[in-house]
PDB file of C-alpha atoms in Angstrom:
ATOM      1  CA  UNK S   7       0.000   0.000   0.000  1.00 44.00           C
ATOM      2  CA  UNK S   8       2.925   2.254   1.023  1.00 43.00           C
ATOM      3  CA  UNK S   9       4.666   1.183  -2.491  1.00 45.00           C
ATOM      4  CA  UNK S  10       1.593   2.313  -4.515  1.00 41.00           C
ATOM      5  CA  UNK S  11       1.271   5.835  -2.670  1.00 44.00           C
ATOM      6  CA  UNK S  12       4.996   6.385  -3.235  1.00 46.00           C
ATOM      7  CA  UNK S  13       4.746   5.769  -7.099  1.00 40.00           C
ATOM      8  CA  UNK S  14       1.574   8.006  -7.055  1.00 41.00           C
ATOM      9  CA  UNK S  15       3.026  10.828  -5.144  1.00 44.00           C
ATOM     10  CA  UNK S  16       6.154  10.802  -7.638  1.00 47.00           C
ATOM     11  CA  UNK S  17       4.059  10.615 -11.005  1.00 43.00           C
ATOM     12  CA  UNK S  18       2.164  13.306  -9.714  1.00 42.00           C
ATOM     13  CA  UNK S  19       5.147  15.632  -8.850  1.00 41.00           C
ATOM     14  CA  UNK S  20       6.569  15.100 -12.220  1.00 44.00           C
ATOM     15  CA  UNK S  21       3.699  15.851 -14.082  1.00 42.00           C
ATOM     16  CA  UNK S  22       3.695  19.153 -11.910  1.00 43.00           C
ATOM     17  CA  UNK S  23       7.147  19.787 -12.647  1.00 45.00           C
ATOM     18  CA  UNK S  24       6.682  19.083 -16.874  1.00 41.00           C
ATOM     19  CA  UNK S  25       3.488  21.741 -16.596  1.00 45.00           C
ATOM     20  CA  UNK S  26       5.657  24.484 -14.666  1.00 42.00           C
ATOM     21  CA  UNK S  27       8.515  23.985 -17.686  1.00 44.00           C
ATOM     22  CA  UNK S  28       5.872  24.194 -20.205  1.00 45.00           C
ATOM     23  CA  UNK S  29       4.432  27.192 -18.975  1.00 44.00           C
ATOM     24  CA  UNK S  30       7.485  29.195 -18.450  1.00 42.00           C
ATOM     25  CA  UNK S  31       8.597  28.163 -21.700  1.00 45.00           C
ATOM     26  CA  UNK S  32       5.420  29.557 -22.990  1.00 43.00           C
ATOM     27  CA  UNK S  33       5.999  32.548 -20.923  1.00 43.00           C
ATOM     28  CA  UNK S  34       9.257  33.022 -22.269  1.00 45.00           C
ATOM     29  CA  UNK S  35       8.209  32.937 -25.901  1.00 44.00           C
ATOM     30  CA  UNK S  36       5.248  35.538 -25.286  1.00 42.00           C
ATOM     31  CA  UNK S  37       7.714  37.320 -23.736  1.00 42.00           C
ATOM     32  CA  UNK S  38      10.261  36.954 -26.550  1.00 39.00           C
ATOM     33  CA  UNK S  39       7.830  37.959 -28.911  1.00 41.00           C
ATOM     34  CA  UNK S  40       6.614  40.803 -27.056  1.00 36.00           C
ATOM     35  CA  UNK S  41       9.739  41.916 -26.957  1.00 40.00           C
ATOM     36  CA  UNK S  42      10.216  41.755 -30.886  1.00 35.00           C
ATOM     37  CA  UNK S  43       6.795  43.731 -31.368  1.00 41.00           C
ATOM     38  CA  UNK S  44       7.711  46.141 -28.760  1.00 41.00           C
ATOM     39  CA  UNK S  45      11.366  46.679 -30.801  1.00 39.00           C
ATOM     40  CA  UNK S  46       8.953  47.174 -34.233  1.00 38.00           C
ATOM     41  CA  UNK S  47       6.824  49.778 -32.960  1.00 36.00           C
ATOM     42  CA  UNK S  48       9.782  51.782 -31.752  1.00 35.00           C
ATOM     43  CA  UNK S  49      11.791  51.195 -35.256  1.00 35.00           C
ATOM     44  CA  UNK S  50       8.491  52.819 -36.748  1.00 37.00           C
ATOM     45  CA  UNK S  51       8.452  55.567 -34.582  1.00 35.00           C
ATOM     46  CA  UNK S  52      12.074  56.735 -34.745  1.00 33.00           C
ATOM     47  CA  UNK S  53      11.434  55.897 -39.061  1.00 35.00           C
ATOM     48  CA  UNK S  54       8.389  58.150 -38.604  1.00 36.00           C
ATOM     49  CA  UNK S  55      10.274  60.552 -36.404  1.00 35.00           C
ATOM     50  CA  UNK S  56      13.311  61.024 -38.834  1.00 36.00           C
ATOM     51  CA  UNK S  57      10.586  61.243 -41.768  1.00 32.00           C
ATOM     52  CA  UNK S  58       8.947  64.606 -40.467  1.00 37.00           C
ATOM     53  CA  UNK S  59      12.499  65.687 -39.651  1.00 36.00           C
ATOM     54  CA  UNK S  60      13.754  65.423 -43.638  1.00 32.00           C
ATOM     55  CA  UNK S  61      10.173  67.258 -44.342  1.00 33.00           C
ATOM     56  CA  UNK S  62      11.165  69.929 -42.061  1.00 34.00           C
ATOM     57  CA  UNK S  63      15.020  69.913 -43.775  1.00 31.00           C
ATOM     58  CA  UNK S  64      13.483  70.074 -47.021  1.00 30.00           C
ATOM     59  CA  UNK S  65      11.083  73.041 -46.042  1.00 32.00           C
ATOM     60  CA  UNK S  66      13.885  74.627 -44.728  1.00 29.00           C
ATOM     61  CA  UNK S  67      16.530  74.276 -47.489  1.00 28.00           C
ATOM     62  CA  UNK S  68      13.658  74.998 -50.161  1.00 33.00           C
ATOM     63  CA  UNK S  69      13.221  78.366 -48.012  1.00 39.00           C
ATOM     64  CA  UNK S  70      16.641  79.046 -48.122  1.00 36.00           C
ATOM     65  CA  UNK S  71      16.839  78.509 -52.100  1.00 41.00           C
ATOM     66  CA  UNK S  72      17.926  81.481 -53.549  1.00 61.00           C
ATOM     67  CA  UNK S  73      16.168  83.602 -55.895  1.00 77.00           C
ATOM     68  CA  UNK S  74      15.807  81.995 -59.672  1.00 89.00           C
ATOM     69  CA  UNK S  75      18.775  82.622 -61.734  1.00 90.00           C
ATOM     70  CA  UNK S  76      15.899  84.042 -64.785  1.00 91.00           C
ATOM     71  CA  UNK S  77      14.887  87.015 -61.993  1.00 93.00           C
ATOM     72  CA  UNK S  78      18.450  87.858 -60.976  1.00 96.00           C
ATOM     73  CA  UNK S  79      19.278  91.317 -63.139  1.00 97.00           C
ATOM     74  CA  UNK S  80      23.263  91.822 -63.345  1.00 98.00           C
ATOM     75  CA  UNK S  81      24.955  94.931 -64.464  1.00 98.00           C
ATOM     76  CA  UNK S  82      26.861  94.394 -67.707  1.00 97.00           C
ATOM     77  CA  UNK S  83      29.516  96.698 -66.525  1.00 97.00           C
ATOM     78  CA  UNK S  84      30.199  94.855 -63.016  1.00 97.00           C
ATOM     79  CA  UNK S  85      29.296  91.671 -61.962  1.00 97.00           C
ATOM     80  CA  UNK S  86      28.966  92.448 -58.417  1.00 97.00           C
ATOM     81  CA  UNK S  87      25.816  94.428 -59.060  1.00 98.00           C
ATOM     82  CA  UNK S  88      22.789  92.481 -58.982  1.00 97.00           C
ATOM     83  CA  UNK S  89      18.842  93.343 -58.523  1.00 98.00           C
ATOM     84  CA  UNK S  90      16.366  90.763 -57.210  1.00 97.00           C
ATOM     85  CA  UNK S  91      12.572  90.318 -56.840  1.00 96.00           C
ATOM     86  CA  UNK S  92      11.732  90.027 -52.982  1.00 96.00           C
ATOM     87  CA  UNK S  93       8.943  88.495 -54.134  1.00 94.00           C
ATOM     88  CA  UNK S  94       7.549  87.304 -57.088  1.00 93.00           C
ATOM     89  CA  UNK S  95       4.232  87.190 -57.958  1.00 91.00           C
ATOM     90  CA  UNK S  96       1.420  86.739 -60.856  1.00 82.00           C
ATOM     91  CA  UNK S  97       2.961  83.459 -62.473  1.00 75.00           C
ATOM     92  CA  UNK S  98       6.296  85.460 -62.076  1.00 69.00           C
ATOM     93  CA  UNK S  99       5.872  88.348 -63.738  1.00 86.00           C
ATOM     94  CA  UNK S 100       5.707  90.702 -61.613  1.00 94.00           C
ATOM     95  CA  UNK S 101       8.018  91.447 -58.892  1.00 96.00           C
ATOM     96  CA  UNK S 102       6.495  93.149 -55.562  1.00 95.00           C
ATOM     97  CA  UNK S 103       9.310  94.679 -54.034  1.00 97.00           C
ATOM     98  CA  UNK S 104      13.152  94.627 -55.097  1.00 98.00           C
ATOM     99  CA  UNK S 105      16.509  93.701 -53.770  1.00 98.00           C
ATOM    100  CA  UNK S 106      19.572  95.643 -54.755  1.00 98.00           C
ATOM    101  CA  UNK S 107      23.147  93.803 -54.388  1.00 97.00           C
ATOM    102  CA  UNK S 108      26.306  95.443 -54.614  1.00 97.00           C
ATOM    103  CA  UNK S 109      29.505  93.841 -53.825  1.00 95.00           C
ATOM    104  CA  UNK S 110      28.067  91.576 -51.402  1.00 94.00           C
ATOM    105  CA  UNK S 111      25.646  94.483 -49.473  1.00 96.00           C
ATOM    106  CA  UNK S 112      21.878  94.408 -50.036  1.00 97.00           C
ATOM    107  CA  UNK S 113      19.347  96.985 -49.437  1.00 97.00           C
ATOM    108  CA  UNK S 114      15.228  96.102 -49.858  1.00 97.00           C
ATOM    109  CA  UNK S 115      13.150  98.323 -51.704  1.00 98.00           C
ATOM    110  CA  UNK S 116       9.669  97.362 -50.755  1.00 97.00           C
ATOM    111  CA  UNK S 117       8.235  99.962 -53.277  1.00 96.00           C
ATOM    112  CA  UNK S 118       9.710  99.271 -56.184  1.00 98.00           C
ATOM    113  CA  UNK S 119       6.880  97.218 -57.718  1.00 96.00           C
ATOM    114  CA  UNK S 120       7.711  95.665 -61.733  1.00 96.00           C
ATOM    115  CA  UNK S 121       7.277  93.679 -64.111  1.00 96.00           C
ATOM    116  CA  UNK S 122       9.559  90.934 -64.969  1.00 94.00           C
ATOM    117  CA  UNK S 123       9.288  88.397 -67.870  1.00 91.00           C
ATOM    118  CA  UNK S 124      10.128  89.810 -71.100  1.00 91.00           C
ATOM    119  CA  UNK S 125      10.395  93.078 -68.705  1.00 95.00           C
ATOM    120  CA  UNK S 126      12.470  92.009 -66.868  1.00 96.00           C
ATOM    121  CA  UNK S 127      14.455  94.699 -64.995  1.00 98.00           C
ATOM    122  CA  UNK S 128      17.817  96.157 -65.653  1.00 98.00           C
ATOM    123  CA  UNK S 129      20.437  97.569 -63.617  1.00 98.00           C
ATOM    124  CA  UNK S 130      23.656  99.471 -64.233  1.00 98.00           C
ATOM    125  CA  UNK S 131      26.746 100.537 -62.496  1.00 98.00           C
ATOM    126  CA  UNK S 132      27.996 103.926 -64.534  1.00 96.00           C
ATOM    127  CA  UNK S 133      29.206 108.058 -63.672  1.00 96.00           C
ATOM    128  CA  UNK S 134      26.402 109.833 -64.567  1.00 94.00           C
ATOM    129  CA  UNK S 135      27.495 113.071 -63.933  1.00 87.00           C
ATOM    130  CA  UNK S 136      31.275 112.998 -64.665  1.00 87.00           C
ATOM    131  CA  UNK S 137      32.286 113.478 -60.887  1.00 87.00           C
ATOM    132  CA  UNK S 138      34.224 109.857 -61.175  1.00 91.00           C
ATOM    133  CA  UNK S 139      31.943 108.434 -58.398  1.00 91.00           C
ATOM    134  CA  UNK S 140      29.924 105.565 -60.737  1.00 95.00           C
ATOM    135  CA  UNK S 141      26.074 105.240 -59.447  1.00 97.00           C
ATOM    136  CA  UNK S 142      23.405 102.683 -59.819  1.00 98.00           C
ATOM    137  CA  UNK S 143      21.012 102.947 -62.549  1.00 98.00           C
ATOM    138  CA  UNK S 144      17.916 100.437 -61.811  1.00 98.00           C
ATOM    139  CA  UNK S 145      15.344 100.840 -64.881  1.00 98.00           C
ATOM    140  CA  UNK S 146      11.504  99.041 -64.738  1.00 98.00           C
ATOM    141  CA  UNK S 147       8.348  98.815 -66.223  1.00 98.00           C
ATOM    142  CA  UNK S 148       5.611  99.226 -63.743  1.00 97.00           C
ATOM    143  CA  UNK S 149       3.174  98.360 -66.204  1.00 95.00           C
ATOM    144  CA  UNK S 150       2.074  98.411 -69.847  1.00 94.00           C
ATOM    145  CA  UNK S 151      -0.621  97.721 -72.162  1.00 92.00           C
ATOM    146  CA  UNK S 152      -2.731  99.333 -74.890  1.00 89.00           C
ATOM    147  CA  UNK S 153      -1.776 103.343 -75.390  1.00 88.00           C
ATOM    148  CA  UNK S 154      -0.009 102.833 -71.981  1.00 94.00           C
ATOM    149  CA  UNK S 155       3.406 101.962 -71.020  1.00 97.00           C
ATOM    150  CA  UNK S 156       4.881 103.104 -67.442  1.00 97.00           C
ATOM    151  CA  UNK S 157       8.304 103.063 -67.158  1.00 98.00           C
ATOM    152  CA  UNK S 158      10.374 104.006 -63.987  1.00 98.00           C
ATOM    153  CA  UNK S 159      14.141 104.701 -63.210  1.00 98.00           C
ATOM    154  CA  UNK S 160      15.878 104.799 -59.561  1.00 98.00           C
ATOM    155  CA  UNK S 161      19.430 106.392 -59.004  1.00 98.00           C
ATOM    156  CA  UNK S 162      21.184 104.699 -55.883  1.00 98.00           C
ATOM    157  CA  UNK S 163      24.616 105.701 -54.052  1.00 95.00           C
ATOM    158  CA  UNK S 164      26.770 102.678 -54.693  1.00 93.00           C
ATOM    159  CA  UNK S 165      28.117 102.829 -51.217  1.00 94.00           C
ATOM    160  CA  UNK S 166      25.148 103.715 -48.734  1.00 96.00           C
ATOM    161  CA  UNK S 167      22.778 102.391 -50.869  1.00 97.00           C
ATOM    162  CA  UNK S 168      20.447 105.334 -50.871  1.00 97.00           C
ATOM    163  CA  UNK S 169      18.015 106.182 -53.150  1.00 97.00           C
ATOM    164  CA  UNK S 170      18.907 109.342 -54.685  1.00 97.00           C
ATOM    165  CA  UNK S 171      16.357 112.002 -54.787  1.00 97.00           C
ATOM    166  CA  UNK S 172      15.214 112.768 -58.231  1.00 98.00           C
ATOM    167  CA  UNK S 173      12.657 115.208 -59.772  1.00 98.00           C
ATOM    168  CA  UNK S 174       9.767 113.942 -60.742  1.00 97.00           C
ATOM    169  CA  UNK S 175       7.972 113.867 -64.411  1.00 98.00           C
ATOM    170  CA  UNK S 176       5.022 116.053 -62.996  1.00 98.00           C
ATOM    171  CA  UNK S 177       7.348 118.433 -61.124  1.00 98.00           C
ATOM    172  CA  UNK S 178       9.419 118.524 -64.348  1.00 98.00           C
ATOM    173  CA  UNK S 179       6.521 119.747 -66.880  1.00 98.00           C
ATOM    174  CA  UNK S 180       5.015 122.346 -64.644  1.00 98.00           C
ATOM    175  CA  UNK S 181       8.427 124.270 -64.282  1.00 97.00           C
ATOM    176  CA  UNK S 182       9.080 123.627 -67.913  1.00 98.00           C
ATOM    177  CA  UNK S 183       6.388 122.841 -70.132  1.00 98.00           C
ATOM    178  CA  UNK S 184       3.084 124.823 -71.181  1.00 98.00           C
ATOM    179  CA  UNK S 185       0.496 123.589 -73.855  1.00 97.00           C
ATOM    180  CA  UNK S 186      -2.850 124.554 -74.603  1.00 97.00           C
ATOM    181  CA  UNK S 187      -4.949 122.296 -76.716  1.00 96.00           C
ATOM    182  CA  UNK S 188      -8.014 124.243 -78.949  1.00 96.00           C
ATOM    183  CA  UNK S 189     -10.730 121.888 -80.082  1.00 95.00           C
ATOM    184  CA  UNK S 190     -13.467 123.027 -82.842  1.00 93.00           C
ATOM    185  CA  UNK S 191     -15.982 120.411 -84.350  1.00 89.00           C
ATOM    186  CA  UNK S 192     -14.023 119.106 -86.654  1.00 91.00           C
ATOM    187  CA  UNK S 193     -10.021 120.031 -86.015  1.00 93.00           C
ATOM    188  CA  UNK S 194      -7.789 120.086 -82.554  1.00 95.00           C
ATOM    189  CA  UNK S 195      -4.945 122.538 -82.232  1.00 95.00           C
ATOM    190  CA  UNK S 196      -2.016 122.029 -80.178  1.00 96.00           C
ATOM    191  CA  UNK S 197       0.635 124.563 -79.084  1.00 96.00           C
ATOM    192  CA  UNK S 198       2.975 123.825 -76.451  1.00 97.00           C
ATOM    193  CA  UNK S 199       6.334 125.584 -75.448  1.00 97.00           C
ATOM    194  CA  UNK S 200       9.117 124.412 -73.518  1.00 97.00           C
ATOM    195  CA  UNK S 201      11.258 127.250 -71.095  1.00 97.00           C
ATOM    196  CA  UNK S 202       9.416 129.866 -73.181  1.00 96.00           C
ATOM    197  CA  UNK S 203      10.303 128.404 -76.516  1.00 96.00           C
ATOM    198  CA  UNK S 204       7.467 127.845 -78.924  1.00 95.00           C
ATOM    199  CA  UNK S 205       7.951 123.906 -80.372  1.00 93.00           C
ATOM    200  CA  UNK S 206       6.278 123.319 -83.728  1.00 89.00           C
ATOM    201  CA  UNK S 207       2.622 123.411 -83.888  1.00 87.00           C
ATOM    202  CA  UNK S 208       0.347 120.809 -84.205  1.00 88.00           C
ATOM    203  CA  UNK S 209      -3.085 120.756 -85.832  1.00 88.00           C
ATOM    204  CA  UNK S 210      -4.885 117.439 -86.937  1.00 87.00           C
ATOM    205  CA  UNK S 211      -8.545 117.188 -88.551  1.00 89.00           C
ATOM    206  CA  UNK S 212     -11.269 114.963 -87.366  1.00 87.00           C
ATOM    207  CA  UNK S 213     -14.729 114.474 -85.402  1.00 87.00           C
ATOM    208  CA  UNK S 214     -14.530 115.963 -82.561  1.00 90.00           C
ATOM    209  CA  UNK S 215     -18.190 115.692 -81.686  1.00 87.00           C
ATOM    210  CA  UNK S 216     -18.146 112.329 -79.736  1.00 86.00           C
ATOM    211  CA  UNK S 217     -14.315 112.963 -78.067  1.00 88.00           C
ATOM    212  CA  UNK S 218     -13.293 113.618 -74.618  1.00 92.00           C
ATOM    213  CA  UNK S 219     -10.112 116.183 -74.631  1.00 95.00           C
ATOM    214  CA  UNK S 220      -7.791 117.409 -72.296  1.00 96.00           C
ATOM    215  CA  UNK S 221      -7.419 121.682 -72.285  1.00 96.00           C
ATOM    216  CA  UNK S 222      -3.706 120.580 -71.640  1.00 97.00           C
ATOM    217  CA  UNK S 223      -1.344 117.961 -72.778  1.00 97.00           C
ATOM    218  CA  UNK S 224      -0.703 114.929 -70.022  1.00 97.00           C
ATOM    219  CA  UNK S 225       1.947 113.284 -69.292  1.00 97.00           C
ATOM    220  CA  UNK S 226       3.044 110.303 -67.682  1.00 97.00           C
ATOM    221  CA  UNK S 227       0.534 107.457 -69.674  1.00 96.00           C
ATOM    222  CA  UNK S 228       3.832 106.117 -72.270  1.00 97.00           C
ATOM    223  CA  UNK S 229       7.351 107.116 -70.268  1.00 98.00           C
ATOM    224  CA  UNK S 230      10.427 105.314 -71.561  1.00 98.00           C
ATOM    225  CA  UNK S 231      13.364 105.361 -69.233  1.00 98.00           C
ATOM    226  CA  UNK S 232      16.988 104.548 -71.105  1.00 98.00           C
ATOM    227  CA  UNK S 233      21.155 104.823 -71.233  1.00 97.00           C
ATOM    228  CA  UNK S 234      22.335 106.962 -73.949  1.00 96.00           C
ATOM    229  CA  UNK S 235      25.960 108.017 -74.067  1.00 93.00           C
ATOM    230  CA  UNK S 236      26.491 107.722 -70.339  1.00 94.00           C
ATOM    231  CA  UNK S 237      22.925 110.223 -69.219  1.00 96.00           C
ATOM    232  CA  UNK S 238      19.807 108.627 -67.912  1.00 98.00           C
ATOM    233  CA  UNK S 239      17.076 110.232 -70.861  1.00 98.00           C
ATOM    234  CA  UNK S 240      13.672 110.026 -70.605  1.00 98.00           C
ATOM    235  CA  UNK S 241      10.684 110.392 -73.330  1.00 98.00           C
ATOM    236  CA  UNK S 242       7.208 111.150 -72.108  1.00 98.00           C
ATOM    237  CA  UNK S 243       4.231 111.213 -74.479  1.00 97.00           C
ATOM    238  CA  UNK S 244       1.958 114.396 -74.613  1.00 96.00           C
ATOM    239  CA  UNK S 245      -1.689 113.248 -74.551  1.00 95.00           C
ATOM    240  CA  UNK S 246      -4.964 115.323 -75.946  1.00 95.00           C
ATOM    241  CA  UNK S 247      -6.741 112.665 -74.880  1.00 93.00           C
ATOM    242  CA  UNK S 248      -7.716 109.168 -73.533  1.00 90.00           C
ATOM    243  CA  UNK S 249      -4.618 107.152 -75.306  1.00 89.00           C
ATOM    244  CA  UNK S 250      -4.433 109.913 -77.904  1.00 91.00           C
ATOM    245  CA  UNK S 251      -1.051 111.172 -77.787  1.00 93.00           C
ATOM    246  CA  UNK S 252       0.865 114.230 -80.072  1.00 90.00           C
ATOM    247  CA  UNK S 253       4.382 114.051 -79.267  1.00 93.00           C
ATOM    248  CA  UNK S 254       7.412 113.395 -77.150  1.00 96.00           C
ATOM    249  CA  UNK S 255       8.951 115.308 -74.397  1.00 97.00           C
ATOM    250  CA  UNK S 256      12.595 114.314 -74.070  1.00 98.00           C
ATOM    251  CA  UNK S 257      15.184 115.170 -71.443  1.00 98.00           C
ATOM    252  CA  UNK S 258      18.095 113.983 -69.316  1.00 98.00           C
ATOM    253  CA  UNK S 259      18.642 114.053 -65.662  1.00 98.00           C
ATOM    254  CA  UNK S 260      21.066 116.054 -64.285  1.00 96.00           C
ATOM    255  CA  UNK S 261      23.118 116.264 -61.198  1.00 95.00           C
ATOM    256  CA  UNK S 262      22.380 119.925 -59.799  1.00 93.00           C
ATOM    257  CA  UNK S 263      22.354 121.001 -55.746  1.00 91.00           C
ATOM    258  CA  UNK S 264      21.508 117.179 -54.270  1.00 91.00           C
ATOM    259  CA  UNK S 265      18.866 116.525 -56.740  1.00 96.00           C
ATOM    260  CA  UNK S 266      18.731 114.561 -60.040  1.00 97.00           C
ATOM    261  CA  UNK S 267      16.741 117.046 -62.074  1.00 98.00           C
ATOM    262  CA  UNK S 268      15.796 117.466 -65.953  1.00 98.00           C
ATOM    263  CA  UNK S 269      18.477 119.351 -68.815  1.00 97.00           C
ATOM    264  CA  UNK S 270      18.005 119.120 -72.285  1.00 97.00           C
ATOM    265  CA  UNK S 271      13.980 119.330 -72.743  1.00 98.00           C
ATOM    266  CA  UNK S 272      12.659 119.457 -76.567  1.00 97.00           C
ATOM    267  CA  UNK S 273       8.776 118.924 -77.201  1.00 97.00           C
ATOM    268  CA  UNK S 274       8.691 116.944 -80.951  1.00 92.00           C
ATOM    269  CA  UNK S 275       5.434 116.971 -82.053  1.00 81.00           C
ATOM    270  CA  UNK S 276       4.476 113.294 -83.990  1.00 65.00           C
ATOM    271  CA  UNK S 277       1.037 111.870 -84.558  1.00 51.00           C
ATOM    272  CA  UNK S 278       0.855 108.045 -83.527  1.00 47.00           C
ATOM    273  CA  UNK S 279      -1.170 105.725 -85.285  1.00 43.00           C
ATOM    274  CA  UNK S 280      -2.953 103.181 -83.948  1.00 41.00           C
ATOM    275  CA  UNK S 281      -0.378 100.329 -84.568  1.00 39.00           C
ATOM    276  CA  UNK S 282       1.353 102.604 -82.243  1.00 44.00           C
ATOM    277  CA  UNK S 283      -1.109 101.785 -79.219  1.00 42.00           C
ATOM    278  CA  UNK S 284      -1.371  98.114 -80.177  1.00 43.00           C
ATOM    279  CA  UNK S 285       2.533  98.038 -79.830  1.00 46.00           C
ATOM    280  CA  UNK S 286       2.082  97.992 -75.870  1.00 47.00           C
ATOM    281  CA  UNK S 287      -0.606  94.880 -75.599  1.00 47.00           C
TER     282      UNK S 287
END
């Protein structure tokens, strides 16, 4: 009796012993491949981690991108002389706002506002007035279309960077200009001096009986801004009326007691045809 006890006790404590292996075994393996989960989720999170991180690098470096090489303007005469959009907007054509480089220093100009594209801006290093101190010549079309065309021109110290105070086109034709336009039913007289000199009349026939006319010529609709033999010139159309123009006022700027102001002006009277409107579109 004592003999069949014994061999019962001991079957009974191993199959005790064989469950306890198995279930730590089984433990272990859960554990084991908790473990391996645990590691998988972490990978992912350090992967997704490092992803936003090379979104944020790329935001940053495409912030940092400098300006397109097609919107950089350099001057012909010195490489170190470079004008900028600070922004470019309208499909990139027009530029709100310009940058001016020389030799390494930049200055904004938030109020320069052009037109790029096939207007793109230009910029020049040259002596304008013969006092060997060269000075920056920025020239820009601030817009354009049909019987319209607004050019614009800024003169900058090359070494504070300072826009240079010029006279303006309306300051310029009421200390120099007079005109008086006569209009009858059928024929429009023009007379016009410049500094007290008469410049060649102009009379043209038509219908006046449906027109809108000025009493004097305005200026400032078609300006053209350009370099000619080392002077900053300017031509400004006269207009008798809405996008009817008679001629061309034409002058250069001059350095004279801290101000840039006109020399030279001649009134040419010219009628433009209407191809001449279309020209602007």
């Amino acid at each position: 009796m004592k003999t069949w006890t014994g061999i019962l006790l001991m079957i009974i404590l191993a199959v005790a012993t064989i469950s306890t292996t198995s279930a730590a075994r089984t433990m272990n393996e859960s554990q084991k491949q908790l473990n391996i989960d645990d590691q998988s989720s972490q990978t992912e999170v350090v992967e997704a981690s490092n992803i936003d991180n090379m979104h944020d690098t790329a935001k940053t470096t495409k912030e940092s991108i400098p300006v397109k090489e097609e919107n950089v303007s350099v001057a012909p005469e010195n490489e170190n002389v470079r004008l900028y959009p600070m922004k470019v907007e309208g499909s990139g054509y027009i530029y709100n706002g310009m940058i001016l480089e020389v030799d390494g220093k930049t200055r904004e100009f938030s109020d320069w506002q052009g037109e790029g594209g096939s207007y793109k801006p230009e910029v020049h290093e040259l002596d304008l007035n013969g006092d060997g101190q060269k000075e920056i010549v920025v020239l820009y079309t601030e817009g354009h279309g049909t019987g319209i065309y607004l050019g614009q021109a800024r003169i900058v110290d090359p070494v504070t960077l300072d826009e240079m105070e010029m006279q303006s086109l309306d300051e310029i034709v009421k200390e120099h200009v007079n005109s008086r336009i006569n209009v009858t039913s059928n024929r429009i007289d023009i007379d016009v001096t410049v500094d007290g000199v008469p410049a060649e009349p102009s009379s043209m026939e038509e219908d006046t009986s449906d027109g809108v006319y000025n009493e004097e010529l305005k200026f400032g609709g078609v300006t053209y801004y350009s370099l000619e033999n080392g002077k900053l010139v300017v031509s400004a159309s006269g207009a008798y009326g809405m996008g009817l123009y008679a001629g061309d006022l034409t002058f250069a700027y001059e350095y004279r007691d801290g101000e840039w102001k006109a020399v030279d002006l001649n009134y040419s009277m010219e009628m433009y045809e209407e191809e001449y409107y279309e020209s602007f579109d």
